[in-house]
CSV table of C-alpha atoms in Angstrom, one decimal:
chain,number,residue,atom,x,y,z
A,1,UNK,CA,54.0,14.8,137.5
A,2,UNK,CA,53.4,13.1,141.0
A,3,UNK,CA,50.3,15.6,141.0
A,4,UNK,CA,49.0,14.6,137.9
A,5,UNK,CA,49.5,10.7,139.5
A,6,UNK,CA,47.4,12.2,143.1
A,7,UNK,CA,44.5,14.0,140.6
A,8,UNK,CA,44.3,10.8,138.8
A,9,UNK,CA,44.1,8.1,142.0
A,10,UNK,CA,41.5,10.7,143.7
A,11,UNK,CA,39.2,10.8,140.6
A,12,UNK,CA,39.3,7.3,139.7
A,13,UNK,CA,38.7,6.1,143.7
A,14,UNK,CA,36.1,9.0,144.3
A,15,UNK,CA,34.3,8.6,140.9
A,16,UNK,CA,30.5,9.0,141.5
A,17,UNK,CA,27.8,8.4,139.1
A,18,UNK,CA,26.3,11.9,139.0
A,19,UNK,CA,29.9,13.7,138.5
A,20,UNK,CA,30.2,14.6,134.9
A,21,UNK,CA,32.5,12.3,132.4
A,22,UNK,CA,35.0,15.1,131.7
A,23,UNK,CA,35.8,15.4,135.4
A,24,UNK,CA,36.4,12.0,135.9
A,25,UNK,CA,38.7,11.6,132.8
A,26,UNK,CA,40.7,14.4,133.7
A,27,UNK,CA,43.5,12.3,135.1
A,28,UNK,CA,43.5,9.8,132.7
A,29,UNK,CA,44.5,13.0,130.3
A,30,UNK,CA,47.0,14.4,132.4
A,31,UNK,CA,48.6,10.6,132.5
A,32,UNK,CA,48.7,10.9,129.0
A,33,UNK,CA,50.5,14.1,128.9
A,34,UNK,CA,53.0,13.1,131.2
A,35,UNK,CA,53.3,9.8,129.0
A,36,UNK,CA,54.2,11.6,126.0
A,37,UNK,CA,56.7,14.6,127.9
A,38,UNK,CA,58.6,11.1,128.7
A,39,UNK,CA,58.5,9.9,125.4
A,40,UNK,CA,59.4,13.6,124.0
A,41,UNK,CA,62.8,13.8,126.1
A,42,UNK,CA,64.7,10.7,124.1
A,43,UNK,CA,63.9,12.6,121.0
A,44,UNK,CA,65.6,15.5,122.0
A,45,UNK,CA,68.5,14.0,123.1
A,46,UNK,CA,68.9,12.3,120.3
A,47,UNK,CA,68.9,15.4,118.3
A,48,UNK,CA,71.3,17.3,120.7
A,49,UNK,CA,73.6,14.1,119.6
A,50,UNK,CA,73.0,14.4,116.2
A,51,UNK,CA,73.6,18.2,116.5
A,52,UNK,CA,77.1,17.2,118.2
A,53,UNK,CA,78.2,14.6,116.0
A,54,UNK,CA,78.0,17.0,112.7
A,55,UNK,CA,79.6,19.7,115.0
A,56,UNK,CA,82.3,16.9,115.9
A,57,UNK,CA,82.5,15.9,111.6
A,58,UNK,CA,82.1,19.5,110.2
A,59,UNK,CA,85.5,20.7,112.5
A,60,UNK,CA,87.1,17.4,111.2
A,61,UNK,CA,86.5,18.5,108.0
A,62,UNK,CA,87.7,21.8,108.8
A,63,UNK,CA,90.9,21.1,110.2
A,64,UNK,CA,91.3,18.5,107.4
A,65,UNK,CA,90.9,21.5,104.7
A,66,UNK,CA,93.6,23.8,106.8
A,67,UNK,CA,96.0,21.1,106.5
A,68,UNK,CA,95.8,20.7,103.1
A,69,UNK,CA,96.1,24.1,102.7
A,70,UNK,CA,98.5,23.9,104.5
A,71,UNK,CA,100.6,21.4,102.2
A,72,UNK,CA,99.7,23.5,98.9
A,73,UNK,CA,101.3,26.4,100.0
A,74,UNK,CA,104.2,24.5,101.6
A,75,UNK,CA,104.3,23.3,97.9
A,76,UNK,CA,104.0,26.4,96.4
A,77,UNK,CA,106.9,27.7,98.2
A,78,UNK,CA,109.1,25.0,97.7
A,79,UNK,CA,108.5,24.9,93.9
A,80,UNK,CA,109.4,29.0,93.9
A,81,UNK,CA,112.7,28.0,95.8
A,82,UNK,CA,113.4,25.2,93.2
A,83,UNK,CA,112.6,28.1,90.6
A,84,UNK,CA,115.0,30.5,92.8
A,85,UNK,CA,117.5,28.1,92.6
A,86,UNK,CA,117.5,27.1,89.0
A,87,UNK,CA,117.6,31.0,88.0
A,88,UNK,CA,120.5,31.7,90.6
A,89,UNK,CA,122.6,28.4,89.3
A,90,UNK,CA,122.0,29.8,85.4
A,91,UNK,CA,123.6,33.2,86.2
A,92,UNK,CA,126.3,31.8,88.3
A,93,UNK,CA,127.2,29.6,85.5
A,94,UNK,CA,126.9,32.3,83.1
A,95,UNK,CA,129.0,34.4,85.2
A,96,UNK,CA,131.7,31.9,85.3
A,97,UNK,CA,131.8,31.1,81.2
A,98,UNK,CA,132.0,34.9,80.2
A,99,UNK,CA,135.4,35.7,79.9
A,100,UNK,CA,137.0,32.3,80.3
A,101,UNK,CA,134.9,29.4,78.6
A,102,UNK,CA,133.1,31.8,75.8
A,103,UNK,CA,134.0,35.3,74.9
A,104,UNK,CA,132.2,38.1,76.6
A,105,UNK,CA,131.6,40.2,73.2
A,106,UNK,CA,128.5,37.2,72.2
A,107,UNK,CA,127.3,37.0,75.8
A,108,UNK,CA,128.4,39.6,77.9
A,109,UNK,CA,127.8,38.9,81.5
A,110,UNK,CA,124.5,39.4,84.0
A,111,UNK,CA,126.6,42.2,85.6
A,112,UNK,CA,126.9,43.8,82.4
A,113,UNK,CA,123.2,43.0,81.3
A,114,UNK,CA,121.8,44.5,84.4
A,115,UNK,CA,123.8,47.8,84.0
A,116,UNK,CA,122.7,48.5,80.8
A,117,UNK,CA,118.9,47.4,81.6
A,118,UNK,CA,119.2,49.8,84.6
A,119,UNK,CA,120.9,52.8,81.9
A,120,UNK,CA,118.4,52.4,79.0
A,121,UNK,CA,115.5,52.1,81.7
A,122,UNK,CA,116.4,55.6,83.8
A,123,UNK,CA,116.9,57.5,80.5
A,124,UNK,CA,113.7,56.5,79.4
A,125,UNK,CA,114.7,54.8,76.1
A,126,UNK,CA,113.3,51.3,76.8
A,127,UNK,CA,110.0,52.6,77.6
A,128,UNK,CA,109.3,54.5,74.2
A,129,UNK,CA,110.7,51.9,72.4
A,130,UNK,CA,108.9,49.2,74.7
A,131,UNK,CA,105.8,51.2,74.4
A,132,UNK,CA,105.8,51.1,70.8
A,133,UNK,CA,106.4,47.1,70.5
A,134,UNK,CA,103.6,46.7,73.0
A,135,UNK,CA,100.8,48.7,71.3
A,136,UNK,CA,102.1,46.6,67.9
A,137,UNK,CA,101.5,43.6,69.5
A,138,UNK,CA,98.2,44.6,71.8
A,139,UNK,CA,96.6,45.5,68.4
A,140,UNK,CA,98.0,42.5,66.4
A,141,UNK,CA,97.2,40.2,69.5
A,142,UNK,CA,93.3,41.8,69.7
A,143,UNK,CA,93.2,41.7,65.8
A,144,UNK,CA,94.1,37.8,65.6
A,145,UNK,CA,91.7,37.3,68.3
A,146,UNK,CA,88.8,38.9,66.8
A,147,UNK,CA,89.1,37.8,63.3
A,148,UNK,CA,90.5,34.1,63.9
A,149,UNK,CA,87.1,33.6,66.2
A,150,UNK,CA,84.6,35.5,63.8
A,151,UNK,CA,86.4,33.2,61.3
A,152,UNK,CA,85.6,30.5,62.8
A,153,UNK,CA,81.9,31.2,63.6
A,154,UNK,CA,81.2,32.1,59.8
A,155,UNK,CA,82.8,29.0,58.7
A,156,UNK,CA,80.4,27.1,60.9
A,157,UNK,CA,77.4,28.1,60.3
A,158,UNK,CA,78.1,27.6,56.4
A,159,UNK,CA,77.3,24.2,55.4
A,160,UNK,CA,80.4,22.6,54.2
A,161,UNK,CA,82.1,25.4,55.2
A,162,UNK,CA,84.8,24.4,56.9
A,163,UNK,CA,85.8,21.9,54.5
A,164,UNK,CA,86.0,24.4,51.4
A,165,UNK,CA,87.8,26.9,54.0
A,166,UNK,CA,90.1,23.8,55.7
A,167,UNK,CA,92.8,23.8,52.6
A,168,UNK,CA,93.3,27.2,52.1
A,169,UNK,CA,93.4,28.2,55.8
A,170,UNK,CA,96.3,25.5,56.3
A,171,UNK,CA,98.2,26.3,53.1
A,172,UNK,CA,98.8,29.9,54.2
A,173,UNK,CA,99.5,29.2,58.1
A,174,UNK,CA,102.4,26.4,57.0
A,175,UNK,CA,104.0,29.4,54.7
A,176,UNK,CA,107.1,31.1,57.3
A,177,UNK,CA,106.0,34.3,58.5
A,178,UNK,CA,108.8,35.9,57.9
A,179,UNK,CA,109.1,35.2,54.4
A,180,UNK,CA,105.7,37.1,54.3
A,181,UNK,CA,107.5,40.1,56.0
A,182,UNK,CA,109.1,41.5,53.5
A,183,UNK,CA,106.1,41.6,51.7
A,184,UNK,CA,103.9,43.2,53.9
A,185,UNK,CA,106.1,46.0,54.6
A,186,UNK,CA,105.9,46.4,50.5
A,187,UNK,CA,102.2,46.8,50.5
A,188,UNK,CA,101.6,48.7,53.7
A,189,UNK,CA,104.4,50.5,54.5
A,190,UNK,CA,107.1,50.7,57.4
A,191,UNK,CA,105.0,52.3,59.8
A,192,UNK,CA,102.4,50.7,62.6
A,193,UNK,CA,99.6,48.6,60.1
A,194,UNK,CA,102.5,45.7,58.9
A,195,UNK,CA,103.7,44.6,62.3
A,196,UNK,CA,100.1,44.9,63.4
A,197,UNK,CA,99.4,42.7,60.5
A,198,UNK,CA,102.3,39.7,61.1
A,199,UNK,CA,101.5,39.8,65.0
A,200,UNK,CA,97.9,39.1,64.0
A,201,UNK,CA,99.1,36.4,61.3
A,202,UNK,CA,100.8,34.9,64.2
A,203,UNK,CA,97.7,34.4,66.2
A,204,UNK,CA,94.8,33.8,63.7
A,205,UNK,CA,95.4,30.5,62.6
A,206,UNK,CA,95.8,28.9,66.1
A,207,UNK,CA,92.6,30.8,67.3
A,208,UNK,CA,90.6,29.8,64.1
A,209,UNK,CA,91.6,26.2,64.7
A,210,UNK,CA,91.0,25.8,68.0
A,211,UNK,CA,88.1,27.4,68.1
A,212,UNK,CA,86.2,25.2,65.6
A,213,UNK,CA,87.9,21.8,67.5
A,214,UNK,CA,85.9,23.7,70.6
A,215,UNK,CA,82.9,23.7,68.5
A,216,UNK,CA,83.1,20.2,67.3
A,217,UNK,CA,83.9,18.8,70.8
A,218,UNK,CA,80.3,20.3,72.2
A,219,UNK,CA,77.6,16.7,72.9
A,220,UNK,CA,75.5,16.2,70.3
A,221,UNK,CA,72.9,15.1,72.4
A,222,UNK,CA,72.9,18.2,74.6
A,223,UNK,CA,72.5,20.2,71.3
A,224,UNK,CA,70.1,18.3,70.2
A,225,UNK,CA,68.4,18.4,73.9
A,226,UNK,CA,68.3,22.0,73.7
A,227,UNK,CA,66.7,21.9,70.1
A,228,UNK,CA,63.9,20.0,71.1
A,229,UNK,CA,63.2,22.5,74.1
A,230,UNK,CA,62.6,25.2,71.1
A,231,UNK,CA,65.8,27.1,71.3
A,232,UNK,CA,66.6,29.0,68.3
A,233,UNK,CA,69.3,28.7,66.4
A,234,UNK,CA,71.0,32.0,67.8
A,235,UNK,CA,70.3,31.1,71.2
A,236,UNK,CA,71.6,27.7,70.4
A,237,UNK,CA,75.2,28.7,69.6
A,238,UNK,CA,74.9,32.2,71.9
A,239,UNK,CA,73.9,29.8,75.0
A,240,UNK,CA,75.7,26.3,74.6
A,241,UNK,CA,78.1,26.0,71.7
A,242,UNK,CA,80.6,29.2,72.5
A,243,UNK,CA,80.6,28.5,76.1
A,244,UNK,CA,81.3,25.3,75.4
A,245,UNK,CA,83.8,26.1,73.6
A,246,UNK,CA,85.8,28.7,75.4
A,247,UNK,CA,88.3,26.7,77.3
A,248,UNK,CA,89.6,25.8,73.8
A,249,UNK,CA,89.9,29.6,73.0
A,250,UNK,CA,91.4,30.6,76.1
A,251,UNK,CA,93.9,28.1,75.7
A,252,UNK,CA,94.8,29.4,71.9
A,253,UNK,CA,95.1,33.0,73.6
A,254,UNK,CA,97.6,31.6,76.2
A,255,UNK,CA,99.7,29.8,73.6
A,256,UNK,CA,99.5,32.4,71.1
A,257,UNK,CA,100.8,35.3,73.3
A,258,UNK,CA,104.1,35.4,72.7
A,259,UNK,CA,103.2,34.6,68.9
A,260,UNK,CA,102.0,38.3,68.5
A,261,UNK,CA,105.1,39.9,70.3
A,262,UNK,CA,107.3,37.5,67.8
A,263,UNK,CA,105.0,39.0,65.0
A,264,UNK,CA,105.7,42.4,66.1
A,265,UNK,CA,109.7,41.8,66.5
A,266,UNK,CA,110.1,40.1,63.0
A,267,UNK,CA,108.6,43.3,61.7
A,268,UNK,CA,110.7,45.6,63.3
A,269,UNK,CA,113.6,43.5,62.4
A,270,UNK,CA,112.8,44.0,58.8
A,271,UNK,CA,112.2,47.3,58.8
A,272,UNK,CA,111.7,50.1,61.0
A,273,UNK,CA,112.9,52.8,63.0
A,274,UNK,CA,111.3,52.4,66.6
A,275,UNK,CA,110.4,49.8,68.6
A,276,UNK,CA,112.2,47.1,70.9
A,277,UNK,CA,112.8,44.7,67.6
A,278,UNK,CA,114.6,48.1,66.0
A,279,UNK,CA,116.8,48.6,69.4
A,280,UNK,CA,117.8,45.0,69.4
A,281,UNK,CA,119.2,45.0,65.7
A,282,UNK,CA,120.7,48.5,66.6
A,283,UNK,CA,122.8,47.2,69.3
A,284,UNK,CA,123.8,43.9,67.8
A,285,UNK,CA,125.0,46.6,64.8
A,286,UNK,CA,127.4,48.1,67.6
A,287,UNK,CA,127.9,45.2,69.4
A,288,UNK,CA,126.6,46.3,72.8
A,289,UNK,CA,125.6,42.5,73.8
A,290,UNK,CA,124.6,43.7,77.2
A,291,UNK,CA,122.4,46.0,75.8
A,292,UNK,CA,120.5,43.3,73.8
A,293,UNK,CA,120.2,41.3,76.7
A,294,UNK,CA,118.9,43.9,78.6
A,295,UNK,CA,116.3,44.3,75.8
A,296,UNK,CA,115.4,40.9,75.3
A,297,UNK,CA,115.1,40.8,79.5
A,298,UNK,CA,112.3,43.6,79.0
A,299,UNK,CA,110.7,41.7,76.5
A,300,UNK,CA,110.6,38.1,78.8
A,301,UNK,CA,109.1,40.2,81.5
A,302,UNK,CA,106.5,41.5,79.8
A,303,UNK,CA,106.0,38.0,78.2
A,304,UNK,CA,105.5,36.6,81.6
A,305,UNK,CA,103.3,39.4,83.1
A,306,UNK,CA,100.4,39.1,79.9
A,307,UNK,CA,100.7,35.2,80.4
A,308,UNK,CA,99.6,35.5,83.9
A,309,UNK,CA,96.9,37.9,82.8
A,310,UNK,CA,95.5,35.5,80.4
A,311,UNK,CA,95.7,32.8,82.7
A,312,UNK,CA,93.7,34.7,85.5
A,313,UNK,CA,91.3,34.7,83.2
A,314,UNK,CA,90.9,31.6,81.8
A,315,UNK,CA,90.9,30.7,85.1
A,316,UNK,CA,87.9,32.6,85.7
A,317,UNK,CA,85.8,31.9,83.4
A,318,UNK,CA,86.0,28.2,83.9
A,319,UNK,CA,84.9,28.6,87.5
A,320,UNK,CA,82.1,30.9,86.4
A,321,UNK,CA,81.3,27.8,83.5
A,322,UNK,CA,81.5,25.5,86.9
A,323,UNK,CA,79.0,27.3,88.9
A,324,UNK,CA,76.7,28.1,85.7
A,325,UNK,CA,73.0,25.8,85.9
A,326,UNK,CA,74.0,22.6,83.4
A,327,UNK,CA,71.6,22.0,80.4
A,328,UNK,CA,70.1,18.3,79.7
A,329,UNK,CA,68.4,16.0,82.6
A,330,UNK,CA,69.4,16.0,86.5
């Protein structure tokens, strides 16, 4: 810099006519390029403090998400202790009524009910008479499903449809299932098809209504947005109108899970000779009390285990809907 300052003094003092302009300018341009080096060193201290201060907020932030974090799983586990708790205080009550308050032939005791899940569990009679219930109620479940949604789809692209459809549909879901059981079991037999049939009754009608409340719930502007763009009418319902409407049937699915294994149970009850429905009127016959605990016990498990299945899943696809581009304007 100072040498710049020395060129400049000597060629402005020493300047002579015949010299050429370029030489005598030549420290008026290193002045300048010293000039703006000066300028340049404020602007990159103010980025290296920019560059600090979102460090500085971004690890705020950071440690702001742990501790939240933090508090949800302390929540988490005090909610399962609460849940601990409630479970422990149920069988210690229940353990203290058998015998004295309430006769241990109608409700046995957990002692007694975890004996006899343990017994029919190692000699294998639980799991073929579980596995039957199971495949009843996978198949009535899937059936419901399929049918209550394709249902619903049909009626809705029909004009007027679901108002022809809307009577009929809730006349035979407010008739008692198991009035129709007896009656099903006449026209298809005692085998696998009738308790595939009452699981699925079970689950259609909830599916078929929710579904089209899922369709009618979809903004009528955004359809008609979409319309306008040239969609076609496929695309139309293919692209917006069953995403749309998916939370409502994932919902439906949730609630009407145990609806199929009910299905499936009322069927067996009626008539049959497998199946956990069958082992539960078998041992009320003898009554082994423990032993239809232990069944129903198998039965709650399983309950629970699908439920968080279907729940993973809706789960998912409503963070996949999230993250998904969004029709209409920005």
């Amino acid at each position: 810099m100072s040498r710049c300052r020395a060129r400049a003094t000597s060629s402005i003092s020493m300047r002579r006519p015949d010299l050429p302009r370029s030489m005598t300018q030549s420290g008026t341009i290193c002045a300048r390029s010293s000039s703006t080096s000066e300028a340049a060193m404020p602007a990159r201290e103010r980025h290296a403090q920019a560059h600090e201060a979102w460090a500085r907020e971004q690890s705020l932030l950071l440690d702001e998400e742990r501790r939240s974090a933090g508090h949800r799983r302390s929540r988490t586990l005090r909610v399962f202790a609460l849940r601990i708790g409630v479970l422990a205080g149920f069988l210690v009550l229940w353990s203290a009524a058998s015998g004295r308050l309430i006769d241990s032939l109608f409700v046995s005791d957990p002692i007694s009910v975890a004996r006899s899940f343990i017994q029919i569990s190692l000699d294998g009679t639980l799991w073929w008479h579980l596995r039957i219930t199971l495949l009843e109620m996978t198949l009535g479940y899937i059936l419901g499903v399929a049918v209550g949604v394709g249902l619903a789809i049909v009626v809705s692209l029909i004009w007027r449809g679901e108002q022809i459809v809307r009577p009929l549909m809730l006349g035979v879901f407010a008739i008692p299932k198991v009035a129709l059981a007896p009656l099903v079991i006449v026209w298809f037999g005692i085998y696998l098809l009738p308790k595939v049939i009452l699981a699925a009754s079970l689950v259609l009608f909830i599916v078929y209504f929710s579904t089209l409340a899922g369709f009618a719930a979809v903004n009528r502007d955004l359809v008609a947005s979409v319309r306008v763009m040239g969609a076609s009418r496929a695309a139309l319902f293919l692209k917006l109108i069953l995403p749309s409407a998916a939370p409502y049937i994932f919902s439906a699915m949730r609630i009407t899970l145990p609806g199929a294994l009910i299905g499936a149970i009322i069927g067996e009850f009626v008539s049959s000779n497998r199946g956990v429905g069958f082992l539960i009127a078998y041992a009320s016959s003898r009554y082994d009390t423990a032993q239809v605990f232990a069944a129903i016990l198998s039965l709650l498990m399983f309950s629970l285990i699908l439920n968080a299945i279907v729940s993973r899943l809706e789960k998912y696809v409503a963070r996949w809907r999230s993250e998904e581009p969004q029709w209409g304007p920005a």
